[in-house]
Coordinates of C-alpha atoms and ligand atoms in Angstrom, one line a residue:
X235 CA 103.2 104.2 49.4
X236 CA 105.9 102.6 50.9
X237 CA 105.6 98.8 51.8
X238 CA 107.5 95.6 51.5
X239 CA 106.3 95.0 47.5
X240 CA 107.2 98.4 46.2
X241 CA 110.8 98.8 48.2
X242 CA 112.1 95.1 47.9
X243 CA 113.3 93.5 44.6
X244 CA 111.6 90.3 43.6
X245 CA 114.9 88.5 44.1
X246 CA 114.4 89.5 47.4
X247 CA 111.2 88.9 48.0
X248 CA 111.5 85.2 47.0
X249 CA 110.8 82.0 48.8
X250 CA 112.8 79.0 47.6
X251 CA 109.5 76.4 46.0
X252 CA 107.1 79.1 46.0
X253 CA 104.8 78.7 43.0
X254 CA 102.1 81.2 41.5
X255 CA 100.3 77.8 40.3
X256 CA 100.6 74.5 41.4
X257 CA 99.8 71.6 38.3
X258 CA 98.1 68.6 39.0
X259 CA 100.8 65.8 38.5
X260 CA 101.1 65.4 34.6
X261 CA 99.6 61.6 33.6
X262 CA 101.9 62.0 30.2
X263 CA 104.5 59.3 30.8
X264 CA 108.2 61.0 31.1
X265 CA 110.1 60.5 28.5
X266 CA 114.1 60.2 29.5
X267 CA 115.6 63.9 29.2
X268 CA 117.9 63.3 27.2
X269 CA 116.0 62.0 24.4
X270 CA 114.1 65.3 24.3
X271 CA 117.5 67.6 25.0
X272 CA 121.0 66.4 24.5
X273 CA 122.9 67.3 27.8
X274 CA 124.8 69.6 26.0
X275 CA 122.8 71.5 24.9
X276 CA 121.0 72.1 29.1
X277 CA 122.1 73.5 31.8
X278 CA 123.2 72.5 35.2
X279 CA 120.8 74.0 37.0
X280 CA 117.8 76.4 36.4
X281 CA 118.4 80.0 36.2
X282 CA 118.2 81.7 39.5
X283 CA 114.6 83.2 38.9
X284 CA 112.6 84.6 41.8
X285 CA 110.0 82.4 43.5
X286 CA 106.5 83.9 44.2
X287 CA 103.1 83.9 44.3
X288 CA 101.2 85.5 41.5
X289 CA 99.6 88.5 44.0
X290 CA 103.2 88.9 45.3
X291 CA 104.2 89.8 41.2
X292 CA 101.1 92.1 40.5
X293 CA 101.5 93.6 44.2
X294 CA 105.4 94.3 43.4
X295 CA 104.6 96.1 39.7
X296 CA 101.4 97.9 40.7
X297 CA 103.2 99.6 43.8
X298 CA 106.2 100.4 42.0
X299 CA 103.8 102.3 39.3
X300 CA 102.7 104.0 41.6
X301 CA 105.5 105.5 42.5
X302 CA 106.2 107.4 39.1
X303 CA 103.6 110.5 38.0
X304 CA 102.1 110.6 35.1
X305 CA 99.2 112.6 32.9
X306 CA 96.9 109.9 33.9
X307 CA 97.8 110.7 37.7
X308 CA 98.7 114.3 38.1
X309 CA 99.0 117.8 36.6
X310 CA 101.6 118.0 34.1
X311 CA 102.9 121.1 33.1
X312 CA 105.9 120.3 31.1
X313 CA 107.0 123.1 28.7
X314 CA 107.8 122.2 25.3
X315 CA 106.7 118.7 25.6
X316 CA 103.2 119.0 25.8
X317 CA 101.8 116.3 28.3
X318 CA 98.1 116.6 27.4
X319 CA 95.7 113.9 28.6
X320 CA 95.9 110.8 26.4
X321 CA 92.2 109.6 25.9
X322 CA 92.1 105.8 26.5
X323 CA 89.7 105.6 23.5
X324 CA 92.3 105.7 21.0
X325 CA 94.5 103.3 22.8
X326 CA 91.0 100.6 22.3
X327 CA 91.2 101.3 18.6
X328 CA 94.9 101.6 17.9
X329 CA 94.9 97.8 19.2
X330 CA 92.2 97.0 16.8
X331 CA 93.3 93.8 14.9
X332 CA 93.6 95.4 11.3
X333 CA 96.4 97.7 12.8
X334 CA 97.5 96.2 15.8
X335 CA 97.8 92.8 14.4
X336 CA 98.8 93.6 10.9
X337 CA 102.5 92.4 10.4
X338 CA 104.7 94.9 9.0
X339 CA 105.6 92.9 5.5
X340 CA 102.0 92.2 5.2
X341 CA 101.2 92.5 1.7
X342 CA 99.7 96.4 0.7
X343 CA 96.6 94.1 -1.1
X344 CA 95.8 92.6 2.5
X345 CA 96.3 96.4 4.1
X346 CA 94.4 98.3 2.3
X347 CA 92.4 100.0 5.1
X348 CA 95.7 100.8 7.1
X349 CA 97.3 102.3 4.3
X350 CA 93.8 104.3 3.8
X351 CA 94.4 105.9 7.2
X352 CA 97.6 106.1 6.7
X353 CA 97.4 108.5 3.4
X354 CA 94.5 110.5 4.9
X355 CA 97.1 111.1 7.7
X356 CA 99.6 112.4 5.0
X357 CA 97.1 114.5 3.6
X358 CA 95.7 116.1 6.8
X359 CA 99.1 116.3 8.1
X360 CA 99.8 118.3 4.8
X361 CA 96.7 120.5 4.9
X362 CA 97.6 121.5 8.7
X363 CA 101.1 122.9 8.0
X364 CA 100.4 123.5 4.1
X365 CA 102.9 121.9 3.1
X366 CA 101.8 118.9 1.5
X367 CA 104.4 116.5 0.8
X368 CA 104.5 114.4 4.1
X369 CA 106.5 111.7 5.2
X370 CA 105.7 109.3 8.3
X371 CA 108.7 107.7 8.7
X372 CA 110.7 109.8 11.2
X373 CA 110.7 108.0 15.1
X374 CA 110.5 111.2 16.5
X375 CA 110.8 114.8 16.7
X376 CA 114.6 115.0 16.5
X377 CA 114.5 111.9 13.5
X378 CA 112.7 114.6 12.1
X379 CA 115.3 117.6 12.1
X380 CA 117.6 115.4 11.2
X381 CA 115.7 113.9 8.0
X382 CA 114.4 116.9 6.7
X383 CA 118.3 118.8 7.0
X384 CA 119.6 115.2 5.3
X385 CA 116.2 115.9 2.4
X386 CA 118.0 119.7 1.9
X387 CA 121.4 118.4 1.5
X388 CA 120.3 116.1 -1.1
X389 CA 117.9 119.2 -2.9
X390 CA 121.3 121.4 -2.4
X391 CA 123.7 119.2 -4.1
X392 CA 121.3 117.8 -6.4
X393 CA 121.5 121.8 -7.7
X394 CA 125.0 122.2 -7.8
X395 CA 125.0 124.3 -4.8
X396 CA 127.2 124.0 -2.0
X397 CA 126.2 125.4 1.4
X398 CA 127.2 124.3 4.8
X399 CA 125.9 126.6 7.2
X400 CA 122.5 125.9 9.4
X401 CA 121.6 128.8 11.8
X402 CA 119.1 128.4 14.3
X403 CA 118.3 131.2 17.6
X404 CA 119.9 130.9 20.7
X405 CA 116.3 129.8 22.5
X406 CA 116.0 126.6 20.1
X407 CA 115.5 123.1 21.6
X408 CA 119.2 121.5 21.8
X409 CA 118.3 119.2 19.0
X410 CA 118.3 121.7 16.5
X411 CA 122.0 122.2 16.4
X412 CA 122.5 118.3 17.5
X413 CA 120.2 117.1 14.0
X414 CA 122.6 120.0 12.2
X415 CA 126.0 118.7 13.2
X416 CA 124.7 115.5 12.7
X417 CA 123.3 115.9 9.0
X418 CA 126.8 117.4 8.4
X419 CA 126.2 121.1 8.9
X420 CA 128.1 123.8 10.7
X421 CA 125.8 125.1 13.1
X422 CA 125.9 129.3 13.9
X423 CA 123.5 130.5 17.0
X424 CA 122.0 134.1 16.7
X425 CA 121.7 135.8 19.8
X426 CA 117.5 136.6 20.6
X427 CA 116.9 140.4 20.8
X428 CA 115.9 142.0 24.1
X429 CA 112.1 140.9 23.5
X430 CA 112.9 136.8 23.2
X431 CA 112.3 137.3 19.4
X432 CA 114.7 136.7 16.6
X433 CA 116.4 139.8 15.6
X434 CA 116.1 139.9 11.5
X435 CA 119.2 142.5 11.7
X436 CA 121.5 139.6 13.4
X437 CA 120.0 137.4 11.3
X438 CA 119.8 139.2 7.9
X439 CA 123.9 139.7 8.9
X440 CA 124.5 136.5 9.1
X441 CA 123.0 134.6 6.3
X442 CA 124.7 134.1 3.2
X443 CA 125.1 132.1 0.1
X444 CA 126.7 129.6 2.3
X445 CA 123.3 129.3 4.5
X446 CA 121.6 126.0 4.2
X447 CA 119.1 126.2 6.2
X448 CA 117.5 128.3 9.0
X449 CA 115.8 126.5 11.8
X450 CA 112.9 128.3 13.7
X451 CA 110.4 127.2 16.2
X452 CA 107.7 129.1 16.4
X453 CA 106.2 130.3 18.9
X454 CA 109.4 130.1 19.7
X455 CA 110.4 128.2 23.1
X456 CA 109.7 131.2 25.5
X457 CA 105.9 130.8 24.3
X458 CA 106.1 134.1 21.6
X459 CA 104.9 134.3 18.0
X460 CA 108.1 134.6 15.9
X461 CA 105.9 138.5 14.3
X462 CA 108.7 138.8 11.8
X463 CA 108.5 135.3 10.4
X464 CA 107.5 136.3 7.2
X465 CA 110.0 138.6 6.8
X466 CA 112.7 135.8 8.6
X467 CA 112.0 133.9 5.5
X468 CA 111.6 136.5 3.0
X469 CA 115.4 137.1 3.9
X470 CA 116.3 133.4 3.9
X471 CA 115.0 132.7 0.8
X472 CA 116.3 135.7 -0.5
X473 CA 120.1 134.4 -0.1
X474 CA 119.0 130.8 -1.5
X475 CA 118.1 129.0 2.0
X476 CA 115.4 126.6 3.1
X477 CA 113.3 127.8 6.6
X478 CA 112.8 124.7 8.9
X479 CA 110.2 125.2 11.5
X480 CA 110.5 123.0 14.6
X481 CA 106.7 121.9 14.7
X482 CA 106.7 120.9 18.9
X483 CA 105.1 124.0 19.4
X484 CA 102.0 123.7 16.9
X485 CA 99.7 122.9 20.2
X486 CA 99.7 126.3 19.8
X487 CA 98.5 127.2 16.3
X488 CA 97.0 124.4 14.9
X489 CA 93.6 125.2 12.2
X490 CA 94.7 129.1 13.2
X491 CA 98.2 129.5 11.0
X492 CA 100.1 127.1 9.5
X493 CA 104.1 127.0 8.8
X494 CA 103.8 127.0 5.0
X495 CA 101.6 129.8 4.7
X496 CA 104.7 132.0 7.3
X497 CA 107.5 131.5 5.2
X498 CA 108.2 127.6 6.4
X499 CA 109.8 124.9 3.8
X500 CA 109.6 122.1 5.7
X501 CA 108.7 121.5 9.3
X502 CA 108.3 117.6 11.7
X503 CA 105.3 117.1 13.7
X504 CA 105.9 115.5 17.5
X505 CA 102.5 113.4 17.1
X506 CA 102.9 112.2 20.9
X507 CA 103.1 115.5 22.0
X508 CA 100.4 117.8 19.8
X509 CA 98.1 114.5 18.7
X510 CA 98.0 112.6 21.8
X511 CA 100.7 109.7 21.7
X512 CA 101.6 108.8 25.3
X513 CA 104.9 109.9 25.8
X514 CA 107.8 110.0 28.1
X515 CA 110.6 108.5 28.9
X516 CA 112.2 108.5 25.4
X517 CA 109.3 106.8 23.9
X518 CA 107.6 105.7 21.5
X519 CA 107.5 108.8 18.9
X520 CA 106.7 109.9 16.0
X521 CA 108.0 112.9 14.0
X522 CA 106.3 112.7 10.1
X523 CA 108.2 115.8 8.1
X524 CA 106.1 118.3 6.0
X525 CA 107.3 119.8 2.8
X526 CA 107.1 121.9 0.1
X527 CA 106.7 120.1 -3.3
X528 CA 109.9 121.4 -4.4
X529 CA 111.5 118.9 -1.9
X530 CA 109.3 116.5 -2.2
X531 CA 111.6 114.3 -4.6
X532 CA 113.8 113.6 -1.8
X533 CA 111.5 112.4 1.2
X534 CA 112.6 108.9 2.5
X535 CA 110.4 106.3 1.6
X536 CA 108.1 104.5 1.5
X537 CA 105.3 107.1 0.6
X538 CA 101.6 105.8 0.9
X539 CA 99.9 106.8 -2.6
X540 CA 96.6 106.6 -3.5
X541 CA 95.6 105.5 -7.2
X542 CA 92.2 105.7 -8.8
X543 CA 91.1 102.1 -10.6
X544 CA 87.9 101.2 -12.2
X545 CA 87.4 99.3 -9.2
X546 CA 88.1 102.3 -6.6
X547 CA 90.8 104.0 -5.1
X548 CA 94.0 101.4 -3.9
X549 CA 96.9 102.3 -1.8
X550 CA 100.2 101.4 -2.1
X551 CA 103.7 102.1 -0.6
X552 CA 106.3 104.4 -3.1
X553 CA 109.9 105.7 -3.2
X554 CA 110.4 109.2 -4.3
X555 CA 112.9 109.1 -7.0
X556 CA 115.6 110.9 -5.6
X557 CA 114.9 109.5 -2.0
X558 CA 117.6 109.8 0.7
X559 CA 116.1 106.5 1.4
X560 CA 114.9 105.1 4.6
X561 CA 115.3 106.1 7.6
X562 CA 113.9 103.4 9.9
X563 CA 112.0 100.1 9.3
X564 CA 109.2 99.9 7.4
X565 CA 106.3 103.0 7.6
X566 CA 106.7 104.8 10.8
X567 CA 105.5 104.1 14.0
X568 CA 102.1 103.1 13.3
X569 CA 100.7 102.8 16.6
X570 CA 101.7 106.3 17.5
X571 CA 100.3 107.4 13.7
X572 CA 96.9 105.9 14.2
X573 CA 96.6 107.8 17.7
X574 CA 97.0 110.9 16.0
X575 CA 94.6 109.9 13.4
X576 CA 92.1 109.0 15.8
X577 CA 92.8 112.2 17.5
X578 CA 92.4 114.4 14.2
X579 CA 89.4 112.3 12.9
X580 CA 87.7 112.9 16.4
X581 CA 88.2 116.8 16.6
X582 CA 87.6 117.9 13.1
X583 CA 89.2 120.8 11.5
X584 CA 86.6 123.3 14.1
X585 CA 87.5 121.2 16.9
X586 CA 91.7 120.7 16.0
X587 CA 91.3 124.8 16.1
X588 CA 90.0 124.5 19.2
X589 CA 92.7 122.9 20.7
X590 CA 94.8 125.7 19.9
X591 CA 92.8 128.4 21.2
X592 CA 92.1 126.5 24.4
X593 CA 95.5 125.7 25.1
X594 CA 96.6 129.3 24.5
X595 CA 94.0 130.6 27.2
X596 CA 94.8 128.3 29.7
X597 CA 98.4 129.0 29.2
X598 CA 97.5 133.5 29.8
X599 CA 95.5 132.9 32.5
X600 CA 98.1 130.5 34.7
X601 CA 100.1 133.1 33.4
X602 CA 98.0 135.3 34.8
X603 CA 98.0 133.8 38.1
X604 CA 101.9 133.8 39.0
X605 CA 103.7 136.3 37.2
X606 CA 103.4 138.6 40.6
X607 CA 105.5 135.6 42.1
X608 CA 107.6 134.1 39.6
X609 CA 108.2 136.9 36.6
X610 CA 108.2 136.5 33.2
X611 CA 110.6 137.6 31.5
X612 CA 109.3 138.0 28.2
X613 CA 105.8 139.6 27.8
X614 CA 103.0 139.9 29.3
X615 CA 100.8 137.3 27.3
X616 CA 102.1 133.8 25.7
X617 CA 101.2 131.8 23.3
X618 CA 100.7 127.8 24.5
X619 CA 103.4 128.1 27.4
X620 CA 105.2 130.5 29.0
X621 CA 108.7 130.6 30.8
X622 CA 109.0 132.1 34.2
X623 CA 112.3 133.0 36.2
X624 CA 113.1 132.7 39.4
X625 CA 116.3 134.5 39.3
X626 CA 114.6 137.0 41.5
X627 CA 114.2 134.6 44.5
X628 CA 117.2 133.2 44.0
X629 CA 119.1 137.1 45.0
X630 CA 116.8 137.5 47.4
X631 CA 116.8 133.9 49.5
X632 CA 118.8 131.7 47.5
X633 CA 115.5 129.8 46.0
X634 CA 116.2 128.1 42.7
X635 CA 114.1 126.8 40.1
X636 CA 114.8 123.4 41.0
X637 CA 114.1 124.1 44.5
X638 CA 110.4 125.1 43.5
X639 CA 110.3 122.0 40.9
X640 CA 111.1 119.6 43.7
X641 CA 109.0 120.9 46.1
X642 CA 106.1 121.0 43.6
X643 CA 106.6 116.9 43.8
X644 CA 105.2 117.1 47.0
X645 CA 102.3 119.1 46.5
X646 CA 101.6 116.3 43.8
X647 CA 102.5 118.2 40.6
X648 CA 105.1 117.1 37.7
X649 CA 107.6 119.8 37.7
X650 CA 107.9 122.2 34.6
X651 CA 110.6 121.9 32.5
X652 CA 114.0 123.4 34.2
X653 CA 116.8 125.7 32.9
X654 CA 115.2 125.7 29.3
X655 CA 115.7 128.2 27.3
X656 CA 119.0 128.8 28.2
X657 CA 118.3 132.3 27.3
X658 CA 116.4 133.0 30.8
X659 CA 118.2 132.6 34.1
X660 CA 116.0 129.7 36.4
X661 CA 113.5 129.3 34.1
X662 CA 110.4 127.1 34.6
X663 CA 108.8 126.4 31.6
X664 CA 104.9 126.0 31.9
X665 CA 102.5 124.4 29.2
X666 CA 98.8 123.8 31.1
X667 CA 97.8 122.0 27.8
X668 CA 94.0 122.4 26.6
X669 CA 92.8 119.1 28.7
X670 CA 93.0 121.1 32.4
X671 CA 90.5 122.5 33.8
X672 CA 90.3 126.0 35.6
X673 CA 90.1 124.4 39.0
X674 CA 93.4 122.4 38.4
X675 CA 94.8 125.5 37.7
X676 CA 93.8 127.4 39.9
X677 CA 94.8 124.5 42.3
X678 CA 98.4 124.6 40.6
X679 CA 99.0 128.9 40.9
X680 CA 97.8 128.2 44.9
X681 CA 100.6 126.0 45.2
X682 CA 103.0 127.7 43.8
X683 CA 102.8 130.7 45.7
X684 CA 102.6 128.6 48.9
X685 CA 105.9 127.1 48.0
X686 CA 107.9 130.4 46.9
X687 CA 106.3 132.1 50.7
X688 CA 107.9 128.5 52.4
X689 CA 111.0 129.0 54.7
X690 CA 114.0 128.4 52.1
X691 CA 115.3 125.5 53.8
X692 CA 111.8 123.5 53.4
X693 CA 112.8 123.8 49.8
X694 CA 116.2 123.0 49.4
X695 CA 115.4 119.5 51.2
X696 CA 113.0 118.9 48.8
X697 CA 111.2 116.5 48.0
X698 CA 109.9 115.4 51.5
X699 CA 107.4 112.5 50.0
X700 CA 108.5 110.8 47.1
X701 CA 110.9 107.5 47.4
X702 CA 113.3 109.1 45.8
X703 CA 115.0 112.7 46.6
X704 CA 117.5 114.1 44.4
X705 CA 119.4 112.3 42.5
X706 CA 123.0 113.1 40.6
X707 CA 121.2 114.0 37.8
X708 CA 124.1 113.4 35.4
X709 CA 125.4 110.1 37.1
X710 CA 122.2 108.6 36.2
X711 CA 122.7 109.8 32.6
X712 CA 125.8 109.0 32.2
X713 CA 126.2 105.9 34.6
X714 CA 123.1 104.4 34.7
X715 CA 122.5 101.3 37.1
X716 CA 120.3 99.5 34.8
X717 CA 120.1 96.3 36.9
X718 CA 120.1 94.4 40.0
X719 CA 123.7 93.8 40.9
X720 CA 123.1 90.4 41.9
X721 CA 121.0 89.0 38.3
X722 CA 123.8 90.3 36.2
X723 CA 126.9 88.5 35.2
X724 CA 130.0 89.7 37.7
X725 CA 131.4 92.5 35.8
Ligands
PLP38 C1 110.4 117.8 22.0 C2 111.1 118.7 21.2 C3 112.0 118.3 20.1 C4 112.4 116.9 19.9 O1 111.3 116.0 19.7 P1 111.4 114.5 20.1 O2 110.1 113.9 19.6 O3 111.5 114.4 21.6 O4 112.6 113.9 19.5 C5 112.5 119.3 19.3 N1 112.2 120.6 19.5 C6 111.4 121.0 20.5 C7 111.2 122.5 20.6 C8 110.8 120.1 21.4 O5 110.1 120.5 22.4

């Protein structure tokens, strides 16, 4: 939609006197200004706010979000980040006043029933990747990595044992190595083997009495089980390592297998990608860490634990005693927690299996759908998501990935992820999610094969319809023009 609202700034928009209410004269008598606020303390003149009407205000925000996609608005597909529909339910009762309203240093006798849900989060957060020492503290996925490689250090030096190295496959998400480097590890890549999988010779070579840590997703980012993983951590744990599995990817085995049972030793959870937190847009997250006992010791606090009295269970907040100590404010990011409580609570552990298995068949049969047009360059079946390539159309008439992702705006589809895994020339990354039905993808493999049939030019243009095209993708990262030139002090 393009009209005056959406494309013009409010500064601009305004009319000097323009009010969104106008008071009745105030019958208070004035008293003199300066007996209510010394001149020194005022300024000259009022700030130069914007002048409008209240419909003017909610006509400028509503257009402008409009302009954006979202879940709520469109198909998703989004590989790795798993943009499943966010049901509006739990965003009621997440703003319920005993959690919404509760204030953080609110006394654990006054909380009891938050911290309730709370620990029956740890617990089924526990039971789902068996292992049961949990931790909700961690903002996010990558909080995560980085707390659960700062909980080894601590278990490493703690037994006398020096070890520096974390090693992690060449497909893994780029904040595997970042949480390493910044935890204080050196970080060593393996190469995947010919079939996108980790190759346990490369890997069995390469570990060591110096290895830390290895760091696995699984399935891995190209949307395959990780077969060998039990032997992966057989041979980690054989040299004296821990094996962290990067949980983003549990959409795809949740109540089916869980990371403790394959060889795993710790692992974070994304709850606003696999338990329904609205996400995007760098928040907000949450990335609770699992563990084995043996680490358990050196979780950040504070722990909800439960206590049995005469008078019932109570709950209260703990420090392990050999904690790294905190890593953000208070318990986690309870909003985002309750969500995935919610979510949990609502499925059950037939329905949380469910998930899984749906997700996994939508994923096969979009698969299904494309993989004459766009190849896949790993397998023939996936797990939750699978990663395309269009390296092909690229030889054959200079078609990219991210011609296909832009023109999908058009056709009114988020793009996939882009050129991730590095491991497969112009990849597009596809995760349906559970929450689509057959018709939207069947709706989704249409267009796609429209777009890679459309005359190469069409696509290189792209997008045609959205407000804006394509921008410098790493001026905006690392320059961003975060606001109007003419509200912010000269530079
Ligand atoms: C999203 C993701 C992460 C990072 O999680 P955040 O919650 O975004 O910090 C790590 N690994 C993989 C594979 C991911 O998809």
């Amino acid at each position: 939609m393009r009209n005056q609202a959406a494309t013009q700034l409010l500064s601009e928009l305004s009319v000097p006197g323009r009010r969104a209410a106008v008071f009745p004269p105030s019958d208070v008598p004035d008293r003199p200004l300066d007996e209510l606020i010394p001149t020194r303390f005022r300024s000259s003149a009022p700030p130069p706010l914007p002048e409008l009407t209240e419909p003017d205000v909610v006509r400028h925000f509503v257009n402008l979000s409009t302009l954006n996609m979202c879940v709520d608005t469109h198909f998703y597909p989004l590989g790795s980040c798993t943009m499943k529909y966010n049901p509006k339910r739990h965003e009621r009762l997440a703003r319920l006043s005993g959690i919404g309203d509760v204030h953080p240093h609110a006394r654990a006798e006054d909380t009891q029933g938050l911290l309730e849900m709370l620990y029956e989060l740890q617990e089924m957060l526990g039971e789902i990747a068996g292992l049961p020492a949990v931790t909700l503290q961690p903002a996010a996925g990558a909080q995560g990595e980085f707390t659960a490689l700062l909980v080894a250090a601590a278990y490493f030096r703690d037994r006398g044992e020096r070890r520096t190295r974390v090693l992690f496959p060449s497909s893994a998400h780029g904040t595997n190595p970042a949480s390493a480097a910044l935890a204080g590890f050196d970080c060593v890549q393996l190469n995947s083997s010919v079939n996108g999988l980790v190759d346990v010779r490369e890997l069995t070579s390469k570990i060591d009495e110096s290895t830390a840590v290895f760091m696995i997703t699984n399935p891995n980012t190209l949307g395959l089980f990780e077969k060998d993983i039990a032997e992966i951590a057989r041979r980690v744990h054989d040299v004296g390592g821990l094996v962290y599995i990067d949980g983003a990817n549990m959409n795809a085995i949740l109540g089916i297998t869980r990371p403790g049972d394959f060889g795993g030793d710790m692992m974070h959870y994304n709850v606003h990608k696999t338990f329904t937190g609205p996400h995007g847009a760098g928040g907000p997250g949450a990335g609770p860490i699992a563990v084995r006992p043996l680490l358990a010791d050196y979780l950040p606090g504070p722990i909800i634990a439960r206590k049995d009295t005469p008078d019932g269970p109570r709950y209260e907040l703990t420090t392990p005693p050999k904690s790294i100590g905190r890593m953000r404010s208070f318990f986690g990011n309870v909003g985002i927690l309750m969500r995935g409580w919610f979510y949990l609570r609502t499925l059950g552990a037939q329905g949380v299996r469910e998930v899984s298995e749906t997700a996994v068949l939508n994923a096969n049969y979009l698969l299904a759908k494309l993989k004459d047009v766009l190849p896949v360059s790993h397998g023939d079946r996936c797990m939750h998501e699978f990663v395309a390539s269009a390296k092909g159309l690229k030889a054959e008439r200079g078609v990219t990935a991210m011609d296909i992702a832009k023109r999908l705006l058009d056709f009114g589809y988020h793009a996939p992820t882009v050129y991730f895994p590095l491991v497969v020339a112009e990849a597009l990354m596809i995760e349906p999610t559970e929450t689509e039905s057959r018709e939207t993808l069947d709706l989704f493999a249409a267009a796609i094969r429209e777009i890679v049939a459309e005359d190469p030019q069409t696509l290189r243009d792209a997008p045609h319809r959205t407000s804006v095209r394509r921008p410098d993708e790493v001026a905006a990262g690392r320059r961003p023009v975060v606001c109007w030139q003419g509200a912010c002090e000269p530079a």
